[in-house]
């Protein structure tokens, strides 16, 4: 039985004060227990969020990290710095980082390994562009990204990874994938993991859909057996909307 995951990706939004107001509002209502809730926030808000989330069951995540232990990498943040302040997750290989910050399958692989070595849960993102989808290359592209992202990871490590399928054309566009299409691609990703490891490992890995998930479409995604939750950008910024997404996650069976 895979525990559903609802993860917010705040991207470059919210000051410390805004983050704390969000969390206070979110905590003022009931949150369902049977869903793993994660907020991935910008670095400056992380320490305050970790403290404010204590006892709530909400996990706090970063949106990136560097693969090296430490060193001359101006502007970067290491896994040890994140775990030191109580961060438990890190988004890795988001398509915005691949597009604007030159991340490659190789850096994604290195970052994933470092995250796991430090006990962080990597939320590893894959997904095809509109052009690749139109050329009917979605599965080929996603398979390649998965194979390269997981290269060198053992079974026990892979079981701790959360995979997020985010078609690039669906991110921030209001144009979500259909639940059926997302379910099919995620089913394919699970078969890919089974090919690389075995079925039992594949059955344990949580796999999320991301791309224009909102309170009014999340239930359709969660109704797909293969989809274990969502990685949500825009709709995670408002506490009421995020609460509705968590509530939907709590009803997944
Ligand atoms: P969106 O972003 O929900 O705003 O489409 C999703 C993501 O980038 O993770």
mmCIF file of C-alpha atoms and ligand atoms in Angstrom:
data_model
loop_
_atom_site.group_PDB
_atom_site.id
_atom_site.type_symbol
_atom_site.label_atom_id
_atom_site.label_comp_id
_atom_site.label_asym_id
_atom_site.label_seq_id
_atom_site.Cartn_x
_atom_site.Cartn_y
_atom_site.Cartn_z
ATOM 1 C CA UNK A 1 0.000 0.000 0.000
ATOM 2 C CA UNK A 2 1.577 3.260 -1.148
ATOM 3 C CA UNK A 3 0.839 6.297 1.007
ATOM 4 C CA UNK A 4 -0.452 9.155 -1.192
ATOM 5 C CA UNK A 5 1.706 12.277 -1.473
ATOM 6 C CA UNK A 6 0.558 15.842 -2.005
ATOM 7 C CA UNK A 7 3.564 18.082 -2.572
ATOM 8 C CA UNK A 8 3.437 21.835 -3.089
ATOM 9 C CA UNK A 9 6.120 23.496 -5.172
ATOM 10 C CA UNK A 10 6.086 27.171 -4.293
ATOM 11 C CA UNK A 11 8.762 28.001 -6.884
ATOM 12 C CA UNK A 12 10.013 31.598 -6.374
ATOM 13 C CA UNK A 13 7.080 32.741 -4.246
ATOM 14 C CA UNK A 14 6.620 33.825 -0.612
ATOM 15 C CA UNK A 15 8.776 35.691 1.880
ATOM 16 C CA UNK A 16 9.298 34.220 5.354
ATOM 17 C CA UNK A 17 6.287 36.133 6.692
ATOM 18 C CA UNK A 18 4.074 35.009 3.843
ATOM 19 C CA UNK A 19 5.209 31.408 4.301
ATOM 20 C CA UNK A 20 4.410 31.488 8.021
ATOM 21 C CA UNK A 21 0.981 33.027 7.437
ATOM 22 C CA UNK A 22 0.235 30.250 4.948
ATOM 23 C CA UNK A 23 1.258 27.540 7.389
ATOM 24 C CA UNK A 24 -0.687 29.051 10.255
ATOM 25 C CA UNK A 25 -3.834 29.193 8.139
ATOM 26 C CA UNK A 26 -3.303 25.642 6.895
ATOM 27 C CA UNK A 27 -2.800 24.310 10.441
ATOM 28 C CA UNK A 28 -5.893 26.079 11.724
ATOM 29 C CA UNK A 29 -8.120 23.507 9.981
ATOM 30 C CA UNK A 30 -8.242 19.712 10.023
ATOM 31 C CA UNK A 31 -5.747 17.875 7.881
ATOM 32 C CA UNK A 32 -6.291 14.230 6.942
ATOM 33 C CA UNK A 33 -3.725 11.826 8.343
ATOM 34 C CA UNK A 34 -3.364 9.262 5.593
ATOM 35 C CA UNK A 35 -1.545 11.490 3.152
ATOM 36 C CA UNK A 36 2.078 12.594 3.114
ATOM 37 C CA UNK A 37 2.009 16.378 2.783
ATOM 38 C CA UNK A 38 5.083 18.269 1.630
ATOM 39 C CA UNK A 39 5.798 21.942 1.028
ATOM 40 C CA UNK A 40 8.830 22.743 -1.127
ATOM 41 C CA UNK A 41 9.690 26.367 -0.467
ATOM 42 C CA UNK A 42 12.472 28.812 -1.396
ATOM 43 C CA UNK A 43 15.605 28.497 0.767
ATOM 44 C CA UNK A 44 15.127 31.606 2.974
ATOM 45 C CA UNK A 45 11.735 30.367 4.248
ATOM 46 C CA UNK A 46 12.891 26.816 5.045
ATOM 47 C CA UNK A 47 14.133 27.183 8.653
ATOM 48 C CA UNK A 48 11.011 29.080 9.767
ATOM 49 C CA UNK A 49 8.742 26.609 7.972
ATOM 50 C CA UNK A 50 10.431 23.572 9.539
ATOM 51 C CA UNK A 51 9.880 25.078 12.965
ATOM 52 C CA UNK A 52 6.296 26.135 12.270
ATOM 53 C CA UNK A 53 5.406 22.709 10.815
ATOM 54 C CA UNK A 54 6.607 20.788 13.874
ATOM 55 C CA UNK A 55 4.022 18.269 15.070
ATOM 56 C CA UNK A 56 1.774 18.841 12.045
ATOM 57 C CA UNK A 57 3.015 15.909 9.964
ATOM 58 C CA UNK A 58 3.795 18.329 7.123
ATOM 59 C CA UNK A 59 7.262 17.740 5.671
ATOM 60 C CA UNK A 60 9.331 20.606 4.363
ATOM 61 C CA UNK A 61 11.365 20.343 1.170
ATOM 62 C CA UNK A 62 13.822 22.346 -0.893
ATOM 63 C CA UNK A 63 13.466 22.860 -4.639
ATOM 64 C CA UNK A 64 17.049 21.988 -5.498
ATOM 65 C CA UNK A 65 20.426 21.145 -3.955
ATOM 66 C CA UNK A 66 24.020 20.745 -5.092
ATOM 67 C CA UNK A 67 25.543 17.284 -5.528
ATOM 68 C CA UNK A 68 28.869 18.096 -3.868
ATOM 69 C CA UNK A 69 29.425 17.774 -0.131
ATOM 70 C CA UNK A 70 30.831 21.304 0.053
ATOM 71 C CA UNK A 71 33.233 23.509 -1.840
ATOM 72 C CA UNK A 72 33.696 26.425 -4.192
ATOM 73 C CA UNK A 73 30.182 26.517 -5.685
ATOM 74 C CA UNK A 74 29.065 30.112 -5.281
ATOM 75 C CA UNK A 75 25.339 30.438 -4.794
ATOM 76 C CA UNK A 76 24.678 26.746 -4.162
ATOM 77 C CA UNK A 77 23.279 24.875 -1.149
ATOM 78 C CA UNK A 78 24.381 21.389 -0.037
ATOM 79 C CA UNK A 79 22.345 18.432 1.206
ATOM 80 C CA UNK A 80 24.045 18.650 4.613
ATOM 81 C CA UNK A 81 22.927 22.265 4.997
ATOM 82 C CA UNK A 82 19.351 21.190 4.290
ATOM 83 C CA UNK A 83 19.242 18.222 6.657
ATOM 84 C CA UNK A 84 20.957 20.354 9.298
ATOM 85 C CA UNK A 85 17.876 22.610 9.444
ATOM 86 C CA UNK A 86 15.371 19.739 9.332
ATOM 87 C CA UNK A 87 14.487 19.720 5.631
ATOM 88 C CA UNK A 88 13.403 16.219 4.533
ATOM 89 C CA UNK A 89 12.667 16.430 0.800
ATOM 90 C CA UNK A 90 14.210 18.033 -2.284
ATOM 91 C CA UNK A 91 12.722 18.472 -5.736
ATOM 92 C CA UNK A 92 15.309 17.420 -8.290
ATOM 93 C CA UNK A 93 15.341 17.999 -12.035
ATOM 94 C CA UNK A 94 12.224 20.160 -12.279
ATOM 95 C CA UNK A 95 11.727 21.126 -15.931
ATOM 96 C CA UNK A 96 12.235 24.811 -15.077
ATOM 97 C CA UNK A 97 15.664 23.970 -13.704
ATOM 98 C CA UNK A 98 16.427 21.838 -16.746
ATOM 99 C CA UNK A 99 15.296 24.666 -19.071
ATOM 100 C CA UNK A 100 16.714 27.757 -17.310
ATOM 101 C CA UNK A 101 19.600 26.422 -15.210
ATOM 102 C CA UNK A 102 21.173 23.874 -17.518
ATOM 103 C CA UNK A 103 20.301 20.787 -15.478
ATOM 104 C CA UNK A 104 20.870 17.563 -17.340
ATOM 105 C CA UNK A 105 20.027 13.914 -16.745
ATOM 106 C CA UNK A 106 23.577 13.591 -15.391
ATOM 107 C CA UNK A 107 23.250 16.381 -12.807
ATOM 108 C CA UNK A 108 19.821 15.037 -11.856
ATOM 109 C CA UNK A 109 21.410 11.638 -11.229
ATOM 110 C CA UNK A 110 24.215 13.127 -9.123
ATOM 111 C CA UNK A 111 21.823 15.268 -7.101
ATOM 112 C CA UNK A 112 19.488 12.327 -6.495
ATOM 113 C CA UNK A 113 22.360 10.202 -5.201
ATOM 114 C CA UNK A 114 23.557 12.950 -2.877
ATOM 115 C CA UNK A 115 20.043 13.554 -1.560
ATOM 116 C CA UNK A 116 19.614 9.843 -0.771
ATOM 117 C CA UNK A 117 23.033 9.568 0.870
ATOM 118 C CA UNK A 118 21.970 12.348 3.225
ATOM 119 C CA UNK A 119 18.582 10.822 4.001
ATOM 120 C CA UNK A 120 16.606 13.359 1.967
ATOM 121 C CA UNK A 121 13.705 12.130 -0.163
ATOM 122 C CA UNK A 122 14.292 13.221 -3.759
ATOM 123 C CA UNK A 123 11.167 14.232 -5.683
ATOM 124 C CA UNK A 124 12.589 13.483 -9.069
ATOM 125 C CA UNK A 125 10.874 15.119 -12.051
ATOM 126 C CA UNK A 126 10.571 13.899 -15.612
ATOM 127 C CA UNK A 127 8.348 14.902 -18.513
ATOM 128 C CA UNK A 128 8.187 15.580 -22.233
ATOM 129 C CA UNK A 129 7.929 18.868 -24.157
ATOM 130 C CA UNK A 130 4.970 19.706 -26.382
ATOM 131 C CA UNK A 131 7.060 19.004 -29.453
ATOM 132 C CA UNK A 132 8.067 15.584 -28.140
ATOM 133 C CA UNK A 133 4.450 14.780 -27.332
ATOM 134 C CA UNK A 134 3.315 15.825 -30.814
ATOM 135 C CA UNK A 135 5.985 13.582 -32.286
ATOM 136 C CA UNK A 136 4.589 10.742 -30.131
ATOM 137 C CA UNK A 137 7.910 10.402 -28.353
ATOM 138 C CA UNK A 138 6.570 10.814 -24.802
ATOM 139 C CA UNK A 139 7.329 7.296 -23.584
ATOM 140 C CA UNK A 140 10.759 7.190 -25.204
ATOM 141 C CA UNK A 141 11.741 10.546 -23.655
ATOM 142 C CA UNK A 142 10.409 9.711 -20.213
ATOM 143 C CA UNK A 143 12.023 6.272 -20.222
ATOM 144 C CA UNK A 144 15.403 7.772 -21.067
ATOM 145 C CA UNK A 145 15.053 10.351 -18.281
ATOM 146 C CA UNK A 146 14.120 7.662 -15.752
ATOM 147 C CA UNK A 147 16.912 5.282 -16.779
ATOM 148 C CA UNK A 148 19.513 8.046 -16.525
ATOM 149 C CA UNK A 149 18.138 9.562 -13.313
ATOM 150 C CA UNK A 150 18.200 6.222 -11.489
ATOM 151 C CA UNK A 151 21.557 5.012 -12.852
ATOM 152 C CA UNK A 152 23.660 3.425 -10.108
ATOM 153 C CA UNK A 153 20.934 3.473 -7.452
ATOM 154 C CA UNK A 154 20.241 0.263 -5.512
ATOM 155 C CA UNK A 155 16.748 -1.157 -4.916
ATOM 156 C CA UNK A 156 16.519 0.134 -1.359
ATOM 157 C CA UNK A 157 17.439 3.633 -2.526
ATOM 158 C CA UNK A 158 14.967 3.664 -5.395
ATOM 159 C CA UNK A 159 12.130 2.692 -3.055
ATOM 160 C CA UNK A 160 12.702 5.961 -1.181
ATOM 161 C CA UNK A 161 12.542 8.115 -4.320
ATOM 162 C CA UNK A 162 9.326 9.888 -5.279
ATOM 163 C CA UNK A 163 8.958 10.208 -9.047
ATOM 164 C CA UNK A 164 6.951 13.060 -10.540
ATOM 165 C CA UNK A 165 5.687 12.938 -14.111
ATOM 166 C CA UNK A 166 5.228 16.524 -15.243
ATOM 167 C CA UNK A 167 4.581 17.080 -18.943
ATOM 168 C CA UNK A 168 6.242 20.438 -19.642
ATOM 169 C CA UNK A 169 3.313 21.727 -21.699
ATOM 170 C CA UNK A 170 0.985 21.227 -18.711
ATOM 171 C CA UNK A 171 3.045 23.185 -16.167
ATOM 172 C CA UNK A 172 1.611 26.569 -15.250
ATOM 173 C CA UNK A 173 -0.514 26.634 -18.397
ATOM 174 C CA UNK A 174 -3.907 25.682 -16.990
ATOM 175 C CA UNK A 175 -3.840 22.913 -19.581
ATOM 176 C CA UNK A 176 -3.522 19.733 -17.533
ATOM 177 C CA UNK A 177 -2.996 16.316 -19.066
ATOM 178 C CA UNK A 178 -6.076 14.124 -19.067
ATOM 179 C CA UNK A 179 -6.100 11.792 -16.092
ATOM 180 C CA UNK A 180 -6.158 8.792 -18.455
ATOM 181 C CA UNK A 181 -3.057 9.947 -20.344
ATOM 182 C CA UNK A 182 -1.216 10.719 -17.104
ATOM 183 C CA UNK A 183 -2.216 7.327 -15.699
ATOM 184 C CA UNK A 184 -0.946 5.614 -18.823
ATOM 185 C CA UNK A 185 2.440 7.363 -18.775
ATOM 186 C CA UNK A 186 2.863 6.730 -15.045
ATOM 187 C CA UNK A 187 1.932 3.073 -15.572
ATOM 188 C CA UNK A 188 4.654 3.003 -18.218
ATOM 189 C CA UNK A 189 7.118 4.593 -15.765
ATOM 190 C CA UNK A 190 6.256 1.884 -13.242
ATOM 191 C CA UNK A 191 6.928 -0.811 -15.848
ATOM 192 C CA UNK A 192 10.240 0.897 -16.625
ATOM 193 C CA UNK A 193 11.221 0.774 -12.944
ATOM 194 C CA UNK A 194 10.156 -2.894 -12.868
ATOM 195 C CA UNK A 195 12.414 -3.578 -15.897
ATOM 196 C CA UNK A 196 15.348 -1.833 -14.220
ATOM 197 C CA UNK A 197 14.786 -3.413 -10.785
ATOM 198 C CA UNK A 198 11.833 -5.739 -10.223
ATOM 199 C CA UNK A 199 8.072 -5.566 -9.849
ATOM 200 C CA UNK A 200 8.188 -5.471 -6.068
ATOM 201 C CA UNK A 201 10.458 -2.412 -6.097
ATOM 202 C CA UNK A 202 8.284 -0.732 -8.752
ATOM 203 C CA UNK A 203 5.185 -1.374 -6.644
ATOM 204 C CA UNK A 204 6.673 0.568 -3.738
ATOM 205 C CA UNK A 205 7.772 3.736 -5.539
ATOM 206 C CA UNK A 206 5.379 6.661 -5.207
ATOM 207 C CA UNK A 207 4.641 8.301 -8.538
ATOM 208 C CA UNK A 208 2.974 11.705 -8.821
ATOM 209 C CA UNK A 209 1.392 13.659 -11.614
ATOM 210 C CA UNK A 210 2.181 17.387 -11.920
ATOM 211 C CA UNK A 211 1.003 20.105 -14.291
ATOM 212 C CA UNK A 212 -1.986 22.398 -13.656
ATOM 213 C CA UNK A 213 -3.401 20.246 -10.851
ATOM 214 C CA UNK A 214 -6.236 22.121 -9.103
ATOM 215 C CA UNK A 215 -8.876 21.251 -6.502
ATOM 216 C CA UNK A 216 -11.390 20.673 -9.294
ATOM 217 C CA UNK A 217 -9.326 18.168 -11.290
ATOM 218 C CA UNK A 218 -7.235 16.365 -8.654
ATOM 219 C CA UNK A 219 -9.821 13.694 -7.948
ATOM 220 C CA UNK A 220 -9.714 12.479 -11.540
ATOM 221 C CA UNK A 221 -5.935 12.056 -11.317
ATOM 222 C CA UNK A 222 -6.138 10.276 -7.972
ATOM 223 C CA UNK A 223 -8.811 7.930 -9.331
ATOM 224 C CA UNK A 224 -6.100 6.449 -11.566
ATOM 225 C CA UNK A 225 -4.627 3.412 -9.805
ATOM 226 C CA UNK A 226 -1.076 4.223 -10.914
ATOM 227 C CA UNK A 227 -1.104 7.838 -9.684
ATOM 228 C CA UNK A 228 -0.122 8.189 -6.039
ATOM 229 C CA UNK A 229 -0.501 11.927 -5.646
ATOM 230 C CA UNK A 230 0.375 15.281 -7.134
ATOM 231 C CA UNK A 231 3.166 17.826 -7.365
ATOM 232 C CA UNK A 232 1.393 21.164 -7.439
ATOM 233 C CA UNK A 233 2.655 24.642 -8.295
ATOM 234 C CA UNK A 234 0.081 27.429 -8.606
ATOM 235 C CA UNK A 235 -2.671 25.749 -6.596
ATOM 236 C CA UNK A 236 -0.313 25.141 -3.651
ATOM 237 C CA UNK A 237 0.164 28.863 -2.985
ATOM 238 C CA UNK A 238 -3.232 29.425 -1.402
ATOM 239 C CA UNK A 239 -3.828 27.572 1.906
ATOM 240 C CA UNK A 240 -7.504 26.895 1.188
ATOM 241 C CA UNK A 241 -6.810 25.409 -2.213
ATOM 242 C CA UNK A 242 -3.862 23.396 -0.826
ATOM 243 C CA UNK A 243 -6.092 22.070 1.958
ATOM 244 C CA UNK A 244 -8.591 20.832 -0.625
ATOM 245 C CA UNK A 245 -5.804 19.045 -2.487
ATOM 246 C CA UNK A 246 -4.627 17.363 0.733
ATOM 247 C CA UNK A 247 -8.208 16.359 1.531
ATOM 248 C CA UNK A 248 -8.504 14.765 -1.915
ATOM 249 C CA UNK A 249 -5.233 12.904 -1.276
ATOM 250 C CA UNK A 250 -6.652 11.617 2.016
ATOM 251 C CA UNK A 251 -9.559 10.019 0.148
ATOM 252 C CA UNK A 252 -7.372 8.098 -2.306
ATOM 253 C CA UNK A 253 -7.674 4.336 -2.052
HETATM 254 P P1 LIG B 1 1.595 24.027 -11.814
HETATM 255 O O1 LIG B 1 3.127 23.629 -11.592
HETATM 256 O O2 LIG B 1 0.773 23.220 -10.840
HETATM 257 O O3 LIG B 1 1.525 25.513 -11.537
HETATM 258 O O4 LIG B 1 1.267 23.680 -13.234
HETATM 259 C C1 LIG B 1 3.494 22.297 -11.328
HETATM 260 C C2 LIG B 1 4.984 22.201 -11.110
HETATM 261 O O5 LIG B 1 5.739 22.932 -11.780
HETATM 262 O O6 LIG B 1 5.465 21.411 -10.270
#
